[in-house]
Amino acid sequence: MTIVVSVCFRLSYWQWQRAQEKQGYLTQIAMRSDSQWWGAASEPELLQGANATVSGHIDSTRWWLLDNQVVEGKVGYDLIVLFLPEGRTEFHALNLGFIAGGQDRKQLPVFELPTGKITVNVEFKIGEWSGFTLATTPNQSAHHDNVLQYLDHAFFSLDTGYQISPLLMIAKQAVFSAVEPHYQAVVMSPDKHRAYALQWLLIGISAGVIAFFACRHKNLGSSHYE
C-alpha cells in the first residue's frame, strides 16, 4: 500500500508541474508578436493545440484527400496540401478542412487551389498524426493514389522528396469556399492538469487512510488474541 500511495503522490506532483509548465508557455505565446514564434519553440510537444497566423504559399500541384470524413451528416474527405510559410524552407502538411464527396467513389471532388500568397490561422498537431487506424499503408485506396486512409509524416516525406515538418497544420478558417475546417485538437489545459493533480492527491490520501485503519485493525486484532 505504501507503493500505491507513493505513486499517487508522484503522479499528483507531476500533473501539477505540467500545469505550471503549460501555463507559463501559454503566457509566452500570448505575449509574442512575431508570427514565426512557433518555428523556434524549444519544446515542440507544447505546441499541441496552439494557434498561429501564418502566411505563405500552397503547392497547388500536390494534394491528397483523407478518406472517411463525416461532417454534419455529409460524407467526404479532408483536403491535405503542402504549405510553405514565408521565410522558411521546410514544408508543412496542411489540413484545409472538409470537402464533400459524391455518390460515385471513383469520382473525386473538383476544386481549385489558390495559387497566390495566403494568410491562414492554423492549429498545430504534433506526435502521431494518424490516430487509430486498421490500414497498413496511407495510400491503399482501390481507385486513387492520392486518397489516404490516414496521415503519416514519413509518407509525405517519401512521396514528395521534400523536407516536411513534423508539425501538422490544421486550418481554422476556410482558405476557399469549397472547404470547411472542422478539426478540434484534444488539448489538456492547465486547469485540467491541476484537476488531475488534485484527483491523484485525493486518491493517495484515501489509500493512506485505508492502509492506516487496516493496519490499526490488524494490530488491535493481534492484541485481542494475546
Coordinates of C-alpha atoms in Angstrom, one line a residue:
M1 CA 0.0 0.0 0.0
T2 CA 2.9 2.3 0.6
I3 CA 3.9 1.9 -3.0
V4 CA 0.4 2.9 -4.2
V5 CA 0.4 6.0 -2.0
S6 CA 3.9 7.0 -3.2
V7 CA 2.9 6.5 -6.9
C8 CA -0.3 8.6 -6.4
F9 CA 1.6 11.5 -4.8
R10 CA 4.3 11.4 -7.6
L11 CA 1.6 11.5 -10.3
S12 CA -0.1 14.4 -8.5
Y13 CA 3.2 16.3 -8.3
W14 CA 3.9 15.6 -12.0
Q15 CA 0.5 16.8 -13.1
W16 CA 1.0 20.0 -11.1
Q17 CA 4.3 20.6 -12.7
R18 CA 2.8 20.1 -16.2
A19 CA 0.1 22.6 -15.3
Q20 CA 2.8 25.2 -14.3
E21 CA 4.8 24.5 -17.5
K22 CA 1.7 24.7 -19.7
Q23 CA 0.5 27.9 -18.1
G24 CA 3.9 29.5 -18.5
Y25 CA 4.1 28.6 -22.1
L26 CA 0.6 29.8 -22.9
T27 CA 1.6 33.1 -21.3
Q28 CA 4.6 33.3 -23.5
I29 CA 2.5 32.6 -26.6
A30 CA 0.0 35.3 -25.7
M31 CA 2.9 37.9 -25.3
R32 CA 4.6 37.1 -28.7
S33 CA 4.1 39.4 -31.6
D34 CA 6.4 37.5 -34.0
S35 CA 4.2 35.4 -36.4
Q36 CA 7.0 32.8 -36.6
W37 CA 7.4 32.2 -32.9
W38 CA 6.3 28.6 -33.4
G39 CA 9.4 27.8 -35.5
A40 CA 11.7 28.5 -32.6
A41 CA 9.8 26.5 -29.9
S42 CA 12.3 24.7 -27.7
E43 CA 9.7 22.1 -26.7
P44 CA 7.6 21.2 -29.8
E45 CA 5.3 19.0 -27.7
L46 CA 3.9 22.1 -26.0
L47 CA 2.7 23.3 -29.4
Q48 CA -0.1 20.8 -29.4
G49 CA -3.3 22.7 -29.9
A50 CA -1.5 26.1 -30.1
N51 CA -2.7 28.6 -32.8
A52 CA -0.7 30.9 -35.1
T53 CA -1.5 33.1 -38.1
V54 CA 0.9 32.2 -40.9
S55 CA 1.4 33.5 -44.5
G56 CA 2.9 31.5 -47.4
H57 CA 2.1 29.5 -50.5
I58 CA 0.4 26.2 -51.2
D59 CA 2.0 23.8 -53.6
S60 CA -1.0 23.6 -56.0
T61 CA 0.5 20.7 -57.9
R62 CA 0.2 18.2 -54.9
W63 CA -2.8 17.4 -52.8
W64 CA -4.3 14.4 -51.0
L65 CA -7.8 13.5 -49.7
L66 CA -8.1 12.0 -46.3
D67 CA -10.9 9.4 -46.6
N68 CA -13.9 8.6 -44.4
Q69 CA -14.7 12.0 -43.0
V70 CA -18.2 12.9 -41.9
V71 CA -19.3 16.5 -41.1
E72 CA -22.9 17.4 -40.3
G73 CA -24.1 14.2 -41.9
K74 CA -22.2 14.7 -45.1
V75 CA -19.6 12.1 -46.2
G76 CA -16.4 13.2 -47.9
Y77 CA -12.7 13.9 -47.3
D78 CA -10.3 16.3 -45.6
L79 CA -8.2 18.1 -48.2
I80 CA -4.5 17.9 -47.4
V81 CA -1.9 20.1 -49.1
L82 CA 1.7 21.2 -48.8
F83 CA 2.2 24.7 -47.4
L84 CA 5.5 26.7 -47.3
P85 CA 5.4 29.5 -44.8
E86 CA 7.2 32.7 -45.8
G87 CA 10.8 32.8 -44.8
R88 CA 11.1 29.1 -44.3
T89 CA 12.5 26.2 -46.3
E90 CA 10.5 23.4 -44.7
F91 CA 7.1 22.5 -46.0
H92 CA 4.2 21.7 -43.7
A93 CA 1.3 19.3 -44.3
L94 CA -1.8 21.5 -44.0
N95 CA -5.3 20.1 -43.5
L96 CA -7.5 22.7 -45.2
G97 CA -10.7 21.1 -44.0
F98 CA -13.7 19.0 -45.1
I99 CA -14.7 18.7 -48.7
A100 CA -17.9 16.8 -49.7
G101 CA -17.6 13.7 -51.8
G102 CA -20.0 12.5 -54.5
Q103 CA -22.1 9.3 -54.8
D104 CA -19.5 7.7 -57.0
R105 CA -16.3 6.8 -55.1
K106 CA -14.4 6.7 -58.3
Q107 CA -15.1 10.4 -58.9
L108 CA -13.1 12.8 -56.7
P109 CA -14.3 16.3 -55.7
V110 CA -13.5 19.1 -58.1
F111 CA -11.8 22.2 -56.7
E112 CA -9.2 24.8 -57.5
L113 CA -6.4 25.6 -55.0
P114 CA -5.3 29.2 -54.5
T115 CA -2.0 29.9 -56.3
G116 CA -1.1 33.2 -54.7
K117 CA 0.0 34.0 -51.2
I118 CA -2.5 33.1 -48.4
T119 CA -2.7 34.0 -44.8
V120 CA -4.4 31.5 -42.6
N121 CA -4.9 30.8 -38.9
V122 CA -3.8 27.3 -38.1
E123 CA -3.7 24.9 -35.2
F124 CA -0.8 22.6 -34.6
K125 CA -0.9 18.9 -34.1
I126 CA 2.3 17.0 -33.2
G127 CA 3.3 13.5 -32.5
E128 CA 1.4 10.7 -34.1
W129 CA -0.7 12.1 -37.0
S130 CA -2.7 9.0 -37.8
G131 CA -4.7 8.2 -34.7
F132 CA -6.3 4.8 -34.6
T133 CA -6.4 3.0 -37.9
L134 CA -6.6 -0.5 -39.3
A135 CA -4.9 0.4 -42.6
T136 CA -1.4 -0.8 -43.1
T137 CA -0.3 2.0 -45.5
P138 CA -1.7 5.5 -46.0
N139 CA -2.5 5.2 -49.8
Q140 CA -4.2 1.9 -50.2
S141 CA -7.3 3.2 -51.9
A142 CA -8.7 0.9 -54.6
H143 CA -9.2 3.8 -57.1
H144 CA -6.8 6.7 -56.4
D145 CA -3.2 7.0 -55.1
N146 CA -3.8 10.4 -53.5
V147 CA -6.8 9.2 -51.4
L148 CA -5.3 8.4 -48.0
Q149 CA -6.6 6.3 -45.1
Y150 CA -4.5 8.1 -42.5
L151 CA -1.9 10.8 -42.3
D152 CA 1.8 9.9 -41.8
H153 CA 4.8 12.2 -41.7
A154 CA 7.2 9.7 -43.3
F155 CA 4.7 9.1 -46.1
F156 CA 4.7 12.8 -47.1
S157 CA 8.5 13.0 -47.0
L158 CA 9.0 9.9 -49.1
D159 CA 6.1 10.7 -51.6
T160 CA 7.3 14.3 -52.3
G161 CA 11.0 14.2 -51.7
Y162 CA 10.6 17.4 -49.7
Q163 CA 11.7 18.2 -46.2
I164 CA 8.4 18.0 -44.3
S165 CA 8.0 19.5 -40.8
P166 CA 6.8 17.2 -38.0
L167 CA 4.3 19.9 -37.1
L168 CA 0.9 19.2 -38.9
M169 CA -1.0 22.4 -39.5
I170 CA -4.8 22.4 -39.4
A171 CA -6.7 25.4 -40.9
K172 CA -9.1 27.1 -38.5
Q173 CA -10.6 29.2 -41.3
A174 CA -11.7 28.4 -44.9
V175 CA -9.0 29.2 -47.4
F176 CA -11.5 28.9 -50.2
S177 CA -15.3 28.3 -50.3
A178 CA -15.2 24.5 -51.1
V179 CA -13.6 23.5 -47.8
E180 CA -15.0 23.6 -44.3
P181 CA -12.5 23.5 -41.4
H182 CA -13.8 21.3 -38.6
Y183 CA -11.0 19.7 -36.7
Q184 CA -10.5 20.3 -33.0
A185 CA -7.3 19.1 -31.4
V186 CA -7.5 17.4 -28.0
V187 CA -5.7 19.8 -25.7
M188 CA -5.2 19.4 -22.0
S189 CA -5.4 22.9 -20.4
P190 CA -3.5 23.9 -17.2
D191 CA -6.8 23.7 -15.3
K192 CA -7.3 20.1 -16.4
H193 CA -3.7 19.2 -15.3
R194 CA -4.5 20.8 -11.9
A195 CA -7.7 18.8 -11.6
Y196 CA -5.8 15.6 -12.3
A197 CA -3.2 16.6 -9.7
L198 CA -5.9 17.1 -7.1
Q199 CA -7.5 13.8 -8.1
W200 CA -4.3 11.8 -7.7
L201 CA -3.6 13.6 -4.4
L202 CA -7.0 12.6 -3.0
I203 CA -6.6 9.0 -4.2
G204 CA -3.2 8.9 -2.5
I205 CA -4.6 10.3 0.8
S206 CA -7.5 7.9 0.6
A207 CA -5.2 5.0 0.1
G208 CA -3.1 6.1 3.0
V209 CA -6.1 6.4 5.3
I210 CA -7.3 2.9 4.3
A211 CA -3.9 1.5 4.9
F212 CA -3.7 3.2 8.3
F213 CA -7.0 1.8 9.6
A214 CA -6.4 -1.6 8.1
C215 CA -3.0 -1.8 9.9
R216 CA -4.6 -0.5 13.1
H217 CA -7.4 -3.1 12.9
K218 CA -4.8 -5.8 12.4
N219 CA -2.8 -4.7 15.4
L220 CA -5.9 -4.5 17.6
G221 CA -6.9 -7.9 16.5
S222 CA -3.5 -9.3 17.4
S223 CA -3.6 -7.6 20.8
H224 CA -7.1 -9.0 21.5
Y225 CA -5.9 -12.6 20.9
E226 CA -2.9 -12.2 23.1

